[in-house]
mmCIF file of C-alpha atoms in Angstrom:
data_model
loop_
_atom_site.group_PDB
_atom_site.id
_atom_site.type_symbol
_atom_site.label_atom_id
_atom_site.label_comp_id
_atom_site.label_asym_id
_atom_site.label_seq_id
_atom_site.Cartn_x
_atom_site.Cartn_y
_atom_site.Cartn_z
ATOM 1 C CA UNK A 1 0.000 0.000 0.000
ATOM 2 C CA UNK A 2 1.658 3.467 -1.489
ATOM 3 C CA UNK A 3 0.682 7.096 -0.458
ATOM 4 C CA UNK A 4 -0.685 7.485 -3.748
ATOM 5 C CA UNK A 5 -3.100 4.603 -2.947
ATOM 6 C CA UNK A 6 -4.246 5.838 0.139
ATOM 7 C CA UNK A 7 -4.983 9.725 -1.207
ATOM 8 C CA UNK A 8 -6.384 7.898 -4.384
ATOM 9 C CA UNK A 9 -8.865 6.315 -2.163
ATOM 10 C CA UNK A 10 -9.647 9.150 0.275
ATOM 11 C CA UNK A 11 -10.314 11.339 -3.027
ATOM 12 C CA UNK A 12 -12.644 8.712 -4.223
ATOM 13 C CA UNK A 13 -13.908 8.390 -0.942
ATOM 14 C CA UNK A 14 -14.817 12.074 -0.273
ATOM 15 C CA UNK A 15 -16.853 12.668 -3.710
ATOM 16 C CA UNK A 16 -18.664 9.493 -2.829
ATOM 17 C CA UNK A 17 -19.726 10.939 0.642
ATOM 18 C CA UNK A 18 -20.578 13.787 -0.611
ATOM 19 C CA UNK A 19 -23.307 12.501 -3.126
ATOM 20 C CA UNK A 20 -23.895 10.251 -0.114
ATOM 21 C CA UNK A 21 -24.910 13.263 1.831
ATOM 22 C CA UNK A 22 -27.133 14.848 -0.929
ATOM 23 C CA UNK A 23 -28.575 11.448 -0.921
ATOM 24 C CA UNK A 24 -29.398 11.528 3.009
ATOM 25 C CA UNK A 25 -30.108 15.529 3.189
ATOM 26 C CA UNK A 26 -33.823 15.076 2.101
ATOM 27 C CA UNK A 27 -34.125 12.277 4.714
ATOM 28 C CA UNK A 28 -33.105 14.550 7.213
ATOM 29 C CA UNK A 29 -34.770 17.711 6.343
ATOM 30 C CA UNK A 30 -38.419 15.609 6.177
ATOM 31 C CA UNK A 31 -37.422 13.971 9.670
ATOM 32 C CA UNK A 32 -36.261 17.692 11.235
ATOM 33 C CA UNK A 33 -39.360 19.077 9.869
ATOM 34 C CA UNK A 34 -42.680 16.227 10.911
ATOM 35 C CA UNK A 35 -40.184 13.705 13.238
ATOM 36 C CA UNK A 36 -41.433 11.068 10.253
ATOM 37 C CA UNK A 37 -38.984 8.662 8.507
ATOM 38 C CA UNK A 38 -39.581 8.137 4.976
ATOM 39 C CA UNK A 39 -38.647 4.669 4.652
ATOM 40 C CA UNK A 40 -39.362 5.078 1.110
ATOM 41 C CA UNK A 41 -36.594 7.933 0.207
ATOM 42 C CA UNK A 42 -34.354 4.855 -1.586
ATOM 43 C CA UNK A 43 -37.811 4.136 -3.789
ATOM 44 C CA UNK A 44 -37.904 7.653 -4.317
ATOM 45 C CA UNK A 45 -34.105 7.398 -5.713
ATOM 46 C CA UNK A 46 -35.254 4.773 -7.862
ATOM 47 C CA UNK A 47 -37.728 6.732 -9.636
ATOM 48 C CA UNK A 48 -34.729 9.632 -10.318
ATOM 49 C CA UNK A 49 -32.492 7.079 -11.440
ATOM 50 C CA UNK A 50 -35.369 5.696 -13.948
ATOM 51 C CA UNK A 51 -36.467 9.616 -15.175
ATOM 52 C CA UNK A 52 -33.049 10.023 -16.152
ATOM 53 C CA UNK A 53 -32.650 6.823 -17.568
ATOM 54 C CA UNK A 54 -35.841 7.424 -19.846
ATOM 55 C CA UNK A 55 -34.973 10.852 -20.768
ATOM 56 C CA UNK A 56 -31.709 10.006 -22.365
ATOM 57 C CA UNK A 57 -32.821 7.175 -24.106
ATOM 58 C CA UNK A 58 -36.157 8.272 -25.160
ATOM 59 C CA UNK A 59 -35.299 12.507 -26.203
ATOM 60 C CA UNK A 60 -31.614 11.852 -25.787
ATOM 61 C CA UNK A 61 -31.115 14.155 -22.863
ATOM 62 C CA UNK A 62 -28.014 13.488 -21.101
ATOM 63 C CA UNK A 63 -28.464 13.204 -17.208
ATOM 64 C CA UNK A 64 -26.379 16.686 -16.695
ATOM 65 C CA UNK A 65 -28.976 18.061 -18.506
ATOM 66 C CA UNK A 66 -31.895 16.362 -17.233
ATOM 67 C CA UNK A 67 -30.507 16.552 -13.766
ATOM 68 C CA UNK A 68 -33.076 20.043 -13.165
ATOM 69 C CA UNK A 69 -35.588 18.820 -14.522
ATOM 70 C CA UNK A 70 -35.816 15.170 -12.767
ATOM 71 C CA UNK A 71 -35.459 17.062 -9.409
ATOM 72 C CA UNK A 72 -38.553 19.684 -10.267
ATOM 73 C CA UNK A 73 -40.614 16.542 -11.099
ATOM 74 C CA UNK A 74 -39.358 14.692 -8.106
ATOM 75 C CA UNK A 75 -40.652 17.911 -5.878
ATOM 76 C CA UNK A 76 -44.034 17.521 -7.466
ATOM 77 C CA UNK A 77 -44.286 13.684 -6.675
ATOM 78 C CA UNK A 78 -42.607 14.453 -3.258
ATOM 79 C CA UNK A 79 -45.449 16.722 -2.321
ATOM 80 C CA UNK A 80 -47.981 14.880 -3.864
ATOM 81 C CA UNK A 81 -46.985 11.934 -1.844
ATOM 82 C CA UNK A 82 -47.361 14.151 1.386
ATOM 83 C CA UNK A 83 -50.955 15.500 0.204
ATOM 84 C CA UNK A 84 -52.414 12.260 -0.481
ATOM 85 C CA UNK A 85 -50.646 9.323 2.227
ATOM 86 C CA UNK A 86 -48.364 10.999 4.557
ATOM 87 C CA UNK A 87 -50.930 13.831 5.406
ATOM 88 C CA UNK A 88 -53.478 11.439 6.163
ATOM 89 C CA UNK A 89 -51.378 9.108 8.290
ATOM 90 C CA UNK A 90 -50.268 11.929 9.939
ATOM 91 C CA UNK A 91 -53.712 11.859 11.658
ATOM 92 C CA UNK A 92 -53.869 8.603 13.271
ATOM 93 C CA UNK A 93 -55.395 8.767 17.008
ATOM 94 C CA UNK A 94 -53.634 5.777 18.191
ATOM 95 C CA UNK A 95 -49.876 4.585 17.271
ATOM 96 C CA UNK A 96 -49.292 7.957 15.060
ATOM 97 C CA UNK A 97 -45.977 7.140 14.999
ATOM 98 C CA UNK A 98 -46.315 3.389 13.809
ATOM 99 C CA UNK A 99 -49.332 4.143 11.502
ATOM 100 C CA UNK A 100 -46.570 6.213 9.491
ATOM 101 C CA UNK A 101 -43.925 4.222 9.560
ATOM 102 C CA UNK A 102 -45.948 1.339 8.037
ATOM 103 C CA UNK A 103 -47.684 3.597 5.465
ATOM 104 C CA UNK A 104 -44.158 4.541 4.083
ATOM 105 C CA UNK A 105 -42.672 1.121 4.643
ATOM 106 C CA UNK A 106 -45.647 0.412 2.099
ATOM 107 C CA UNK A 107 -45.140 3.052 -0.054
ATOM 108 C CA UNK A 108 -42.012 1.374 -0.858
ATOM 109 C CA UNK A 109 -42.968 -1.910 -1.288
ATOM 110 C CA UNK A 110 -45.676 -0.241 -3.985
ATOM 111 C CA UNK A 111 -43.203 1.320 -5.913
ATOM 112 C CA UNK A 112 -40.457 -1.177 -5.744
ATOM 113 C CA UNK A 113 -43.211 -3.780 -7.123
ATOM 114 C CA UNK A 114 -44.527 -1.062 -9.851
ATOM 115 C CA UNK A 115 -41.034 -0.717 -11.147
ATOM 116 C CA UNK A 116 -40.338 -3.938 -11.180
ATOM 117 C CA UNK A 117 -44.147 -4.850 -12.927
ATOM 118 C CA UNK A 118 -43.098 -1.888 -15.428
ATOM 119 C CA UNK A 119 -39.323 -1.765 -15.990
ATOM 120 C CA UNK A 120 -38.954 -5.629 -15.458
ATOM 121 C CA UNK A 121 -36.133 -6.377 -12.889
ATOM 122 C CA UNK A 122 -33.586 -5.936 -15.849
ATOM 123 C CA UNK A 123 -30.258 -3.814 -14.743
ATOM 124 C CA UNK A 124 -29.956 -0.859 -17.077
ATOM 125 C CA UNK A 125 -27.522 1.958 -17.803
ATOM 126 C CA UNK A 126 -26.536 5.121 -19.662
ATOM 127 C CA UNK A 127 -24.001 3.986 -22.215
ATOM 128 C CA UNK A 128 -23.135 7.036 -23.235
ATOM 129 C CA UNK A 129 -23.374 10.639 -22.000
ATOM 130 C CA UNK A 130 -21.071 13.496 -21.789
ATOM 131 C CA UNK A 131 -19.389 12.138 -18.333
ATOM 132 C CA UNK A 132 -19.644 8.550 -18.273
ATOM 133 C CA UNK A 133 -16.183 6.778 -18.364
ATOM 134 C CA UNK A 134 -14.390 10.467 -18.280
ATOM 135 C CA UNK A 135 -11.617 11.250 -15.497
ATOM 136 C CA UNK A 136 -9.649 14.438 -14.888
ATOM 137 C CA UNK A 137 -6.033 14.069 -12.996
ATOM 138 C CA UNK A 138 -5.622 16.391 -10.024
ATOM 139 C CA UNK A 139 -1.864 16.482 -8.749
ATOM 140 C CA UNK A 140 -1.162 13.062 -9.879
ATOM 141 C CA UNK A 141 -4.677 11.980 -8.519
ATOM 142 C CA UNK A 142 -7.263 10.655 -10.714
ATOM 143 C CA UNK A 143 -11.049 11.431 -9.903
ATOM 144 C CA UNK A 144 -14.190 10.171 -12.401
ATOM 145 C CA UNK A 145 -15.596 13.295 -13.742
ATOM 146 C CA UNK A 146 -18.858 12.199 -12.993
ATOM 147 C CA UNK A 147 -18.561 11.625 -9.385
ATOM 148 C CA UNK A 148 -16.395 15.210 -9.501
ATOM 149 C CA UNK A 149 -19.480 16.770 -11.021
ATOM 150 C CA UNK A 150 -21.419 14.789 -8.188
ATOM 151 C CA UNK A 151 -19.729 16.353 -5.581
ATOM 152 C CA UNK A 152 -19.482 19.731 -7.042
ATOM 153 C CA UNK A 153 -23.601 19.621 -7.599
ATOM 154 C CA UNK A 154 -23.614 18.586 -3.816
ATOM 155 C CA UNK A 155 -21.878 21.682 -2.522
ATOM 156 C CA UNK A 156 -23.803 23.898 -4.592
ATOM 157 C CA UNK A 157 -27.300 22.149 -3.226
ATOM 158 C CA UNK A 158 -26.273 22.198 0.644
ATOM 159 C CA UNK A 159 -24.976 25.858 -0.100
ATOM 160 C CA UNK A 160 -28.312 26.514 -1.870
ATOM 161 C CA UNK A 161 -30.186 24.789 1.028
ATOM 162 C CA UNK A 162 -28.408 26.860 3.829
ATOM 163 C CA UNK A 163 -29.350 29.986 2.068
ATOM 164 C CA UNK A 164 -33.232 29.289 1.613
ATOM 165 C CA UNK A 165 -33.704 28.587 5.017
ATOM 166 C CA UNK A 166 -31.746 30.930 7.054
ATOM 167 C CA UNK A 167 -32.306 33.716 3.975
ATOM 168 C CA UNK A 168 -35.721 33.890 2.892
ATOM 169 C CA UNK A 169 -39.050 34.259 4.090
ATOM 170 C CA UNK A 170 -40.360 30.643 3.228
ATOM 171 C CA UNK A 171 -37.269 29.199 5.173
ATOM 172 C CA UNK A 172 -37.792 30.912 8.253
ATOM 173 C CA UNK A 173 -41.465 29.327 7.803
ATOM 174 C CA UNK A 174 -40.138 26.082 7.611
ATOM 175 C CA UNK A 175 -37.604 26.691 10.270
ATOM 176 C CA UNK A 176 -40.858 27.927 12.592
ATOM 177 C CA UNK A 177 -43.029 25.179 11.733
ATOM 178 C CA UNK A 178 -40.277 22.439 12.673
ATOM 179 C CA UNK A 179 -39.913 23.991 16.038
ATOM 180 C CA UNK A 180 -43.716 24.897 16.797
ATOM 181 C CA UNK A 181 -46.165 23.214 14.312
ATOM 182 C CA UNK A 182 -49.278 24.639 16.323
ATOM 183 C CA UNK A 183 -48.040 27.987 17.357
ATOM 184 C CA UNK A 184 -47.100 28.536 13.093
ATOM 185 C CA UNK A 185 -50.770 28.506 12.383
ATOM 186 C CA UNK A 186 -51.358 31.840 14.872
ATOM 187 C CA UNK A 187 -49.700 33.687 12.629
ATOM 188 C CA UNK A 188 -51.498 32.632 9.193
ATOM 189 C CA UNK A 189 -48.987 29.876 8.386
ATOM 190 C CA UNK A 190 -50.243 26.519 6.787
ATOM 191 C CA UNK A 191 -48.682 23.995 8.227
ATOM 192 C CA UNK A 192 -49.863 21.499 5.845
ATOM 193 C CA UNK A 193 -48.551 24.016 2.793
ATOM 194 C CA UNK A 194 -44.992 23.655 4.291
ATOM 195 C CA UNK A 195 -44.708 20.154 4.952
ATOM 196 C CA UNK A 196 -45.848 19.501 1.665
ATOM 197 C CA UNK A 197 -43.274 21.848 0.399
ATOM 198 C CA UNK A 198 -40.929 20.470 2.556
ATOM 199 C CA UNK A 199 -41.378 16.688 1.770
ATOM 200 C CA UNK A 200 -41.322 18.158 -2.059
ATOM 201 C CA UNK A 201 -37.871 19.427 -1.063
ATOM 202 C CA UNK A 202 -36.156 16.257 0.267
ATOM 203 C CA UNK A 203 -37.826 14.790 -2.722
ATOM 204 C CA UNK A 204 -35.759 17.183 -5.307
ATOM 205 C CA UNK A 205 -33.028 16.521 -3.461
ATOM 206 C CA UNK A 206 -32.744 12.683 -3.631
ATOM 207 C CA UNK A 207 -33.890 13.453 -7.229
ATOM 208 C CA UNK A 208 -30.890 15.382 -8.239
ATOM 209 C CA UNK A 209 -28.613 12.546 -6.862
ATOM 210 C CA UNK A 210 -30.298 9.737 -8.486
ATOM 211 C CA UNK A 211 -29.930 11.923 -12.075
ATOM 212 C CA UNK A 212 -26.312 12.206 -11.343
ATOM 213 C CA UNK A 213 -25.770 8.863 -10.191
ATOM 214 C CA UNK A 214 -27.457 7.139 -13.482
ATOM 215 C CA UNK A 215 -24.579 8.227 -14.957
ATOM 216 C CA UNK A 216 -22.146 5.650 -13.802
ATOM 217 C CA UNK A 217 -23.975 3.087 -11.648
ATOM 218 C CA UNK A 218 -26.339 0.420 -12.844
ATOM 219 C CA UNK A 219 -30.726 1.553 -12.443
ATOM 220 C CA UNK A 220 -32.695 -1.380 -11.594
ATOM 221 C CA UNK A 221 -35.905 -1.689 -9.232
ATOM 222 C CA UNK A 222 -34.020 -2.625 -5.856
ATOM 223 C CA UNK A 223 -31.246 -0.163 -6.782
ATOM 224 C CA UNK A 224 -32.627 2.233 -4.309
ATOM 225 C CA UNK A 225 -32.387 -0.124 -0.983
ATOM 226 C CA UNK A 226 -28.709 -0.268 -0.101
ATOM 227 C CA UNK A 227 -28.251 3.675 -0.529
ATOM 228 C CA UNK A 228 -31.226 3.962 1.475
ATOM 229 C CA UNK A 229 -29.530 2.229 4.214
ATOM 230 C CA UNK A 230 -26.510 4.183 3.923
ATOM 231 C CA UNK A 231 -28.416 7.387 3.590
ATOM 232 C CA UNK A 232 -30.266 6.342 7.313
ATOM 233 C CA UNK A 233 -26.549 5.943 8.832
ATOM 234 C CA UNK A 234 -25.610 8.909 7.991
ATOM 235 C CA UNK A 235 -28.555 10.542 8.797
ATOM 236 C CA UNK A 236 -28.266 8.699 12.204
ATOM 237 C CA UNK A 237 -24.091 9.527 12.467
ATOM 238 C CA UNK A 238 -24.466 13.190 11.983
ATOM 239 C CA UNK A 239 -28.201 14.009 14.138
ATOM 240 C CA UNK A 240 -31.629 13.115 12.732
ATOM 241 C CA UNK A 241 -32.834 16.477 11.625
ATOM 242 C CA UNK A 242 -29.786 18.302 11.243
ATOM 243 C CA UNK A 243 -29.300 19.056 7.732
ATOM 244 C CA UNK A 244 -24.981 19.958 7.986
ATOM 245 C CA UNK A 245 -25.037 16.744 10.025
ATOM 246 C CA UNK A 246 -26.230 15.319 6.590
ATOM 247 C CA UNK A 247 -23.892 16.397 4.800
ATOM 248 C CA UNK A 248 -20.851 15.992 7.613
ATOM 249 C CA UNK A 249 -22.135 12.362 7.617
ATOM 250 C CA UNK A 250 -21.801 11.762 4.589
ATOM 251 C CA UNK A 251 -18.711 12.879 4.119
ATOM 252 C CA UNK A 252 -17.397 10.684 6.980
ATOM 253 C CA UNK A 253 -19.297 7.517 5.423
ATOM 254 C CA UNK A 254 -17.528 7.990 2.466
ATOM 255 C CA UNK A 255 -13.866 8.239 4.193
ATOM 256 C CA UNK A 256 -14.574 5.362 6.311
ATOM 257 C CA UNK A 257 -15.545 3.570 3.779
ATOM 258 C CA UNK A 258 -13.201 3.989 1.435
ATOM 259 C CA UNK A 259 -10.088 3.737 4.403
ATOM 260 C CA UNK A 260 -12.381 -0.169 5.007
ATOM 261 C CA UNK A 261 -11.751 -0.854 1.357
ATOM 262 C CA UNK A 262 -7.912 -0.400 1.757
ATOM 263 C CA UNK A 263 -8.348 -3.078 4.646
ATOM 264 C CA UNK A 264 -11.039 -5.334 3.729
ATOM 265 C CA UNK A 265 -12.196 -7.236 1.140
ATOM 266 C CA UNK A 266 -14.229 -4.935 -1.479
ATOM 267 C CA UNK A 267 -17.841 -7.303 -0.006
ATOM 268 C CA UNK A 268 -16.686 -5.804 3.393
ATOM 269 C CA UNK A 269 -16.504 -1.777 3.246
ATOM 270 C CA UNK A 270 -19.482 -1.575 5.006
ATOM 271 C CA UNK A 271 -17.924 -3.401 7.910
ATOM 272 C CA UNK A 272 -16.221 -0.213 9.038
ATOM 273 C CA UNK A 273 -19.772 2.133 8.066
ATOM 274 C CA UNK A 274 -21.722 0.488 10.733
ATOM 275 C CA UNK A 275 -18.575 0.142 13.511
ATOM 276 C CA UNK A 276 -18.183 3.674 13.229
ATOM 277 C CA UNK A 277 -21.634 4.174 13.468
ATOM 278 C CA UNK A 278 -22.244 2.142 16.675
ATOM 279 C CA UNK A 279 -19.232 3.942 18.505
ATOM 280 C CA UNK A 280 -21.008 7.524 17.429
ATOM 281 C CA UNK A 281 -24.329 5.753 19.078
ATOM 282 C CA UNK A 282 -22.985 4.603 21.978
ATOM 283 C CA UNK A 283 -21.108 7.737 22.429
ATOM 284 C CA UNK A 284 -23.100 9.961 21.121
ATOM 285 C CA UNK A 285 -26.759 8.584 20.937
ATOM 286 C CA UNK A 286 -28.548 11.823 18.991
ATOM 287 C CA UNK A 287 -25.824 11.991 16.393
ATOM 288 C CA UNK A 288 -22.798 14.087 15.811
ATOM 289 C CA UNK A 289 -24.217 17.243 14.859
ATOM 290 C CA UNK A 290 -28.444 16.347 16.710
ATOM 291 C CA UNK A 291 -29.419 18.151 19.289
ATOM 292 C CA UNK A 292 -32.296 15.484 19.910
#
């Protein structure tokens, strides 16, 4: 094992984690803002992975350009999903909190089934767009362009995040609804208006990863569960709610992973995702950056 291995890794590693945390920032934002876990946010990467998919082979849009407009559809379904299940379970007299986890445990199982009923479990891919199988050396270091261009649209989306809700009017709604939903509706705020506009945020997020990701990793129906997994551990690692623990998080998953794959077997760089993670819990129950 050579230096140059080692940064090559940790390079690879930190563009990873930072699509990782794009991936996971919707999760948290929807958790900070009802306390629900969508336990269908990997389904909902599924679906962005698919839209891009369709676009380039159908109208030949290439996923960099299709990227903006997968995420604005991805807001609509996000909030339509809200307005017509979430809201409702959202209601429940008895077991509120169970009643939702089920009813987007479900929602998964729906869509994974749909997609496979309508895409067929087949494993598809981009074979051609304007990143795929590019790389760009950096000081010796060679990064995939289109995992570069993953992190680089990750920055700009947390940046973009931070300044809609701590700089405009709608954030600051958000950011008073999360800590007071029944106080927010004093003051003429819907509260159902924001959490649908919130759930069609984490929704555009996810969405905007999954259009990047199409580029270079295979789209089929279950292709959503394992970054759905990861996306929960780093939600958990840096604070449900928190969205710079999100993106911290993810950072961190992708280091540790990436130092695992150095030491393990390829089948075992999760090993070191989930040890890390139970030291941070056992330390640290609400998360690195939570203050749950």
């Amino acid at each position: 094992m050579t230096v140059e291995t080692v940064v090559q890794s940790l390079a690879s590693g930190l563009l990873m984690g930072l699509l990782y945390g794009l991936i996971a920032v919707g999760l948290a934002l929807i958790f900070g803002l009802m306390d629900v876990t969508n336990f269908a946010h990997g389904e909902f990467l599924m679906i962005a992975m698919y839209a891009s998919f369709f676009l380039f082979t159908f109208f030949a849009i290439d996923p960099l350009l299709s990227a903006p407009l997968v995420a604005a559809a991805m807001f609509v379904f996000g909030a339509v999903v809200y307005l017509l299940i979430v809201r409702f379970a959202m209601r429940a007299k008895a077991n509120a909190g169970m009643v939702q986890i089920f009813t987007t445990f479900g929602l998964a199982i729906v869509m994974r089934g749909l997609a496979q009923l309508f895409f067929t479990p087949d494993y598809r891919s981009i074979p051609q767009s304007w990143l795929g199988g590019k790389t760009v050396s950096i000081a010796g270091i060679f990064l995939p362009e289109p995992q570069l261009v993953g992190a680089l649209v990750s920055i700009a989306a947390f940046a973009g995040l931070y300044f809609f809700i701590h700089r405009t009017d709608f954030g600051r709604a958000l950011e008073a609804t999360r800590e007071d939903p029944g106080a927010v509706a004093l003051v003429g705020i819907d509260k159902n208006r924001v959490f649908a506009f919130g759930w069609g945020l984490g929704a555009a997020l996810v969405g905007l990863a999954g259009a990047i990701m199409a580029v270079f990793f295979y789209i089929y129906p279950d292709v959503g569960a394992s970054f759905a997994l990861i996306a929960y551990v780093t939600v958990a690692l840096g604070g449900f709610g928190s969205v710079f623990g999100a993106f911290a998080g993810g950072i961190i998953v992708g280091l540790v992973e990436a130092v695992t794959a150095l030491m393990l077997p390829p089948s075992l760089k999760s090993v070191g995702i989930y040890a890390v993670y139970l030291l941070v819990v056992f330390i640290r129950p609400r998360g690195l950056f939570g203050s749950m």
